[in-house]
Amino acid sequence: MAYYMGIDGGGSKTYALICDEQGRILGKGRSGNGNHQISVQQAEASIREAAFGALAEAGLRLDQLRHAYLGLAGADRQTDYNILHPMIRRIGFTQHTISADTMIGLRAGTDRPCGVALICGTGTNAAGLSPQGRHFQCGGFDYMYGDFGGGGALNIEVFRTVIRAWDGREIPTLLTEPLLRLLGYEQVDDMYDDFLDHGKQVPLDAARLLFPAAAEGDAPALAILNRQGVELGKAAAAVIHRLGMENDEFDVVLAGSLLTRGDRGWIRGPIEQAVHEAAPGASVVTLSTEPVVGALWSALEQDGITVSQAMYETMRAYQDFELIPTTTRQE
């Protein structure tokens, strides 16, 4: 019997799954930050902990794996891979593949051999795979390098919008009261002074305040979410044009918390418009399967195993890592 591992390493969590060649899930492991750009030491420890947790549950050793596929946040450039490959080998992996987490999100979100993935969670990223096997990544490196949005930027947009509404540069916004409650202030001027005096940072979860405000028709919140959609649409179109996929049929997979939890089309609408203009045959779909499943399918495929329709239908329903069922290994 052959065994395979898929790993999804993100900035806040790392998940590992093990299956046999028939797709039966034998073990799961979980840990914290798996992004080496945050901390190489922490990422290595998290990947190790998640991997060996899954191995322990499956009753397997690392050297029994035929292939492991790791989709890691921060695996963007050759300089990253120069760090990641030695790190993964130190853990003990031999037969393995490393890719960016965008690619396992794409694999989990479509059964087509090519496509585009858009991620909008803490940050944003766009990447695609052409029918000819060419890969292109657009963005993922912060505002200075052309990006806009994600929770790590929209939280600032919420804060500055409230400030601008308070000082008169923006119209009043429904974001004000929930932001004050979130941060623990009675008045905007108290928040303003405290943040300036003590160099405080806006928490990431301030970005989630946009959705209820938008649902009530708040113009500033709607404008922020629309801009996020327009920017992601531009990134998707850039990937499509760079890979020459204008006349192809494929899926554009939307992944990340800001695209999969709470958006009612405020972000998705501009994306769909941009994608339709760039590639009329493309379809925009929202990822519902755990991305680590895409890593597991990729591990199987790297060893020449085709993911059967039955396996695909069973595993695509795995939407919550904690609820993924495991089975006892058969000797």
mmCIF file with all atom_site columns, N, CA and C in Angstrom, residues 29-61:
data_model
loop_
_atom_site.group_PDB
_atom_site.id
_atom_site.type_symbol
_atom_site.label_atom_id
_atom_site.label_alt_id
_atom_site.label_comp_id
_atom_site.label_asym_id
_atom_site.label_entity_id
_atom_site.label_seq_id
_atom_site.pdbx_PDB_ins_code
_atom_site.Cartn_x
_atom_site.Cartn_y
_atom_site.Cartn_z
_atom_site.occupancy
_atom_site.B_iso_or_equiv
_atom_site.pdbx_formal_charge
_atom_site.auth_seq_id
_atom_site.auth_comp_id
_atom_site.auth_asym_id
_atom_site.auth_atom_id
_atom_site.pdbx_PDB_model_num
ATOM 1  N N  . GLY A 1 29 ? -3.165 16.134 11.130 1.00 0.00 ? 29 GLY A N  1
ATOM 2  C CA . GLY A 1 29 ? -2.335 16.855 12.087 1.00 0.00 ? 29 GLY A CA 1
ATOM 3  C C  . GLY A 1 29 ? -2.527 18.343 11.901 1.00 0.00 ? 29 GLY A C  1
ATOM 4  N N  . ARG A 1 30 ? -2.380 19.104 12.957 1.00 0.00 ? 30 ARG A N  1
ATOM 5  C CA . ARG A 1 30 ? -2.592 20.545 12.880 1.00 0.00 ? 30 ARG A CA 1
ATOM 6  C C  . ARG A 1 30 ? -1.593 21.267 13.773 1.00 0.00 ? 30 ARG A C  1
ATOM 7  N N  . SER A 1 31 ? -1.281 22.499 13.412 1.00 0.00 ? 31 SER A N  1
ATOM 8  C CA . SER A 1 31 ? -0.377 23.309 14.219 1.00 0.00 ? 31 SER A CA 1
ATOM 9  C C  . SER A 1 31 ? -0.588 24.775 13.856 1.00 0.00 ? 31 SER A C  1
ATOM 10 N N  . GLY A 1 32 ? 0.398  25.622 14.180 1.00 0.00 ? 32 GLY A N  1
ATOM 11 C CA . GLY A 1 32 ? 0.272  27.056 13.987 1.00 0.00 ? 32 GLY A CA 1
ATOM 12 C C  . GLY A 1 32 ? 0.900  27.561 12.713 1.00 0.00 ? 32 GLY A C  1
ATOM 13 N N  . ASN A 1 33 ? 1.528  28.722 12.768 1.00 0.00 ? 33 ASN A N  1
ATOM 14 C CA . ASN A 1 33 ? 2.064  29.400 11.595 1.00 0.00 ? 33 ASN A CA 1
ATOM 15 C C  . ASN A 1 33 ? 2.998  28.524 10.767 1.00 0.00 ? 33 ASN A C  1
ATOM 16 N N  . GLY A 1 34 ? 2.694  28.437 9.459  1.00 0.00 ? 34 GLY A N  1
ATOM 17 C CA . GLY A 1 34 ? 3.548  27.693 8.545  1.00 0.00 ? 34 GLY A CA 1
ATOM 18 C C  . GLY A 1 34 ? 4.175  28.562 7.474  1.00 0.00 ? 34 GLY A C  1
ATOM 19 N N  . ASN A 1 35 ? 4.172  29.880 7.684  1.00 0.00 ? 35 ASN A N  1
ATOM 20 C CA . ASN A 1 35 ? 4.720  30.824 6.704  1.00 0.00 ? 35 ASN A CA 1
ATOM 21 C C  . ASN A 1 35 ? 6.113  31.244 7.144  1.00 0.00 ? 35 ASN A C  1
ATOM 22 N N  . HIS A 1 36 ? 7.132  30.841 6.389  1.00 0.00 ? 36 HIS A N  1
ATOM 23 C CA . HIS A 1 36 ? 8.512  31.140 6.769  1.00 0.00 ? 36 HIS A CA 1
ATOM 24 C C  . HIS A 1 36 ? 8.824  32.631 6.714  1.00 0.00 ? 36 HIS A C  1
ATOM 25 N N  . GLN A 1 37 ? 8.019  33.400 5.964  1.00 0.00 ? 37 GLN A N  1
ATOM 26 C CA . GLN A 1 37 ? 8.269  34.840 5.893  1.00 0.00 ? 37 GLN A CA 1
ATOM 27 C C  . GLN A 1 37 ? 7.936  35.532 7.210  1.00 0.00 ? 37 GLN A C  1
ATOM 28 N N  . ILE A 1 38 ? 7.112  34.890 8.024  1.00 0.00 ? 38 ILE A N  1
ATOM 29 C CA . ILE A 1 38 ? 6.832  35.400 9.372  1.00 0.00 ? 38 ILE A CA 1
ATOM 30 C C  . ILE A 1 38 ? 7.938  34.958 10.323 1.00 0.00 ? 38 ILE A C  1
ATOM 31 N N  . SER A 1 39 ? 8.271  33.659 10.273 1.00 0.00 ? 39 SER A N  1
ATOM 32 C CA . SER A 1 39 ? 9.347  33.124 11.109 1.00 0.00 ? 39 SER A CA 1
ATOM 33 C C  . SER A 1 39 ? 9.742  31.758 10.563 1.00 0.00 ? 39 SER A C  1
ATOM 34 N N  . VAL A 1 40 ? 10.983 31.627 10.118 1.00 0.00 ? 40 VAL A N  1
ATOM 35 C CA . VAL A 1 40 ? 11.459 30.341 9.585  1.00 0.00 ? 40 VAL A CA 1
ATOM 36 C C  . VAL A 1 40 ? 11.416 29.282 10.675 1.00 0.00 ? 40 VAL A C  1
ATOM 37 N N  . GLN A 1 41 ? 11.885 29.631 11.862 1.00 0.00 ? 41 GLN A N  1
ATOM 38 C CA . GLN A 1 41 ? 11.936 28.668 12.971 1.00 0.00 ? 41 GLN A CA 1
ATOM 39 C C  . GLN A 1 41 ? 10.536 28.191 13.342 1.00 0.00 ? 41 GLN A C  1
ATOM 40 N N  . GLN A 1 42 ? 9.608  29.134 13.420 1.00 0.00 ? 42 GLN A N  1
ATOM 41 C CA . GLN A 1 42 ? 8.237  28.799 13.790 1.00 0.00 ? 42 GLN A CA 1
ATOM 42 C C  . GLN A 1 42 ? 7.569  27.965 12.704 1.00 0.00 ? 42 GLN A C  1
ATOM 43 N N  . ALA A 1 43 ? 7.799  28.332 11.443 1.00 0.00 ? 43 ALA A N  1
ATOM 44 C CA . ALA A 1 43 ? 7.196  27.585 10.340 1.00 0.00 ? 43 ALA A CA 1
ATOM 45 C C  . ALA A 1 43 ? 7.708  26.154 10.309 1.00 0.00 ? 43 ALA A C  1
ATOM 46 N N  . GLU A 1 44 ? 9.001  25.972 10.500 1.00 0.00 ? 44 GLU A N  1
ATOM 47 C CA . GLU A 1 44 ? 9.569  24.628 10.505 1.00 0.00 ? 44 GLU A CA 1
ATOM 48 C C  . GLU A 1 44 ? 8.982  23.791 11.636 1.00 0.00 ? 44 GLU A C  1
ATOM 49 N N  . ALA A 1 45 ? 8.853  24.393 12.810 1.00 0.00 ? 45 ALA A N  1
ATOM 50 C CA . ALA A 1 45 ? 8.286  23.666 13.954 1.00 0.00 ? 45 ALA A CA 1
ATOM 51 C C  . ALA A 1 45 ? 6.823  23.311 13.698 1.00 0.00 ? 45 ALA A C  1
ATOM 52 N N  . SER A 1 46 ? 6.069  24.212 13.087 1.00 0.00 ? 46 SER A N  1
ATOM 53 C CA . SER A 1 46 ? 4.647  23.959 12.838 1.00 0.00 ? 46 SER A CA 1
ATOM 54 C C  . SER A 1 46 ? 4.444  22.861 11.803 1.00 0.00 ? 46 SER A C  1
ATOM 55 N N  . ILE A 1 47 ? 5.217  22.919 10.714 1.00 0.00 ? 47 ILE A N  1
ATOM 56 C CA . ILE A 1 47 ? 5.088  21.897 9.672  1.00 0.00 ? 47 ILE A CA 1
ATOM 57 C C  . ILE A 1 47 ? 5.474  20.529 10.236 1.00 0.00 ? 47 ILE A C  1
ATOM 58 N N  . ARG A 1 48 ? 6.537  20.512 11.032 1.00 0.00 ? 48 ARG A N  1
ATOM 59 C CA . ARG A 1 48 ? 6.962  19.262 11.660 1.00 0.00 ? 48 ARG A CA 1
ATOM 60 C C  . ARG A 1 48 ? 5.853  18.713 12.568 1.00 0.00 ? 48 ARG A C  1
ATOM 61 N N  . GLU A 1 49 ? 5.291  19.587 13.405 1.00 0.00 ? 49 GLU A N  1
ATOM 62 C CA . GLU A 1 49 ? 4.266  19.153 14.357 1.00 0.00 ? 49 GLU A CA 1
ATOM 63 C C  . GLU A 1 49 ? 3.026  18.625 13.636 1.00 0.00 ? 49 GLU A C  1
ATOM 64 N N  . ALA A 1 50 ? 2.572  19.329 12.602 1.00 0.00 ? 50 ALA A N  1
ATOM 65 C CA . ALA A 1 50 ? 1.386  18.884 11.873 1.00 0.00 ? 50 ALA A CA 1
ATOM 66 C C  . ALA A 1 50 ? 1.645  17.571 11.148 1.00 0.00 ? 50 ALA A C  1
ATOM 67 N N  . ALA A 1 51 ? 2.808  17.460 10.511 1.00 0.00 ? 51 ALA A N  1
ATOM 68 C CA . ALA A 1 51 ? 3.141  16.252 9.757  1.00 0.00 ? 51 ALA A CA 1
ATOM 69 C C  . ALA A 1 51 ? 3.240  15.036 10.671 1.00 0.00 ? 51 ALA A C  1
ATOM 70 N N  . PHE A 1 52 ? 3.956  15.183 11.779 1.00 0.00 ? 52 PHE A N  1
ATOM 71 C CA . PHE A 1 52 ? 4.145  14.037 12.665 1.00 0.00 ? 52 PHE A CA 1
ATOM 72 C C  . PHE A 1 52 ? 2.883  13.728 13.460 1.00 0.00 ? 52 PHE A C  1
ATOM 73 N N  . GLY A 1 53 ? 2.018  14.724 13.639 1.00 0.00 ? 53 GLY A N  1
ATOM 74 C CA . GLY A 1 53 ? 0.722  14.444 14.239 1.00 0.00 ? 53 GLY A CA 1
ATOM 75 C C  . GLY A 1 53 ? -0.127 13.562 13.357 1.00 0.00 ? 53 GLY A C  1
ATOM 76 N N  . ALA A 1 54 ? -0.113 13.857 12.046 1.00 0.00 ? 54 ALA A N  1
ATOM 77 C CA . ALA A 1 54 ? -0.855 13.033 11.095 1.00 0.00 ? 54 ALA A CA 1
ATOM 78 C C  . ALA A 1 54 ? -0.260 11.634 10.992 1.00 0.00 ? 54 ALA A C  1
ATOM 79 N N  . LEU A 1 55 ? 1.080  11.558 10.992 1.00 0.00 ? 55 LEU A N  1
ATOM 80 C CA . LEU A 1 55 ? 1.743  10.250 10.925 1.00 0.00 ? 55 LEU A CA 1
ATOM 81 C C  . LEU A 1 55 ? 1.409  9.406  12.150 1.00 0.00 ? 55 LEU A C  1
ATOM 82 N N  . ALA A 1 56 ? 1.399  10.023 13.316 1.00 0.00 ? 56 ALA A N  1
ATOM 83 C CA . ALA A 1 56 ? 1.098  9.286  14.543 1.00 0.00 ? 56 ALA A CA 1
ATOM 84 C C  . ALA A 1 56 ? -0.319 8.731  14.509 1.00 0.00 ? 56 ALA A C  1
ATOM 85 N N  . GLU A 1 57 ? -1.270 9.549  14.040 1.00 0.00 ? 57 GLU A N  1
ATOM 86 C CA . GLU A 1 57 ? -2.651 9.072  13.973 1.00 0.00 ? 57 GLU A CA 1
ATOM 87 C C  . GLU A 1 57 ? -2.793 7.938  12.968 1.00 0.00 ? 57 GLU A C  1
ATOM 88 N N  . ALA A 1 58 ? -2.012 7.999  11.883 1.00 0.00 ? 58 ALA A N  1
ATOM 89 C CA . ALA A 1 58 ? -2.082 6.960  10.852 1.00 0.00 ? 58 ALA A CA 1
ATOM 90 C C  . ALA A 1 58 ? -1.260 5.726  11.205 1.00 0.00 ? 58 ALA A C  1
ATOM 91 N N  . GLY A 1 59 ? -0.396 5.853  12.211 1.00 0.00 ? 59 GLY A N  1
ATOM 92 C CA . GLY A 1 59 ? 0.476  4.736  12.560 1.00 0.00 ? 59 GLY A CA 1
ATOM 93 C C  . GLY A 1 59 ? 1.550  4.494  11.516 1.00 0.00 ? 59 GLY A C  1
ATOM 94 N N  . LEU A 1 60 ? 2.078  5.580  10.962 1.00 0.00 ? 60 LEU A N  1
ATOM 95 C CA . LEU A 1 60 ? 3.080  5.483  9.898  1.00 0.00 ? 60 LEU A CA 1
ATOM 96 C C  . LEU A 1 60 ? 4.352  6.238  10.276 1.00 0.00 ? 60 LEU A C  1
ATOM 97 N N  . ARG A 1 61 ? 5.438  5.892  9.569  1.00 0.00 ? 61 ARG A N  1
ATOM 98 C CA . ARG A 1 61 ? 6.684  6.638  9.673  1.00 0.00 ? 61 ARG A CA 1
ATOM 99 C C  . ARG A 1 61 ? 6.806  7.572  8.461  1.00 0.00 ? 61 ARG A C  1
#
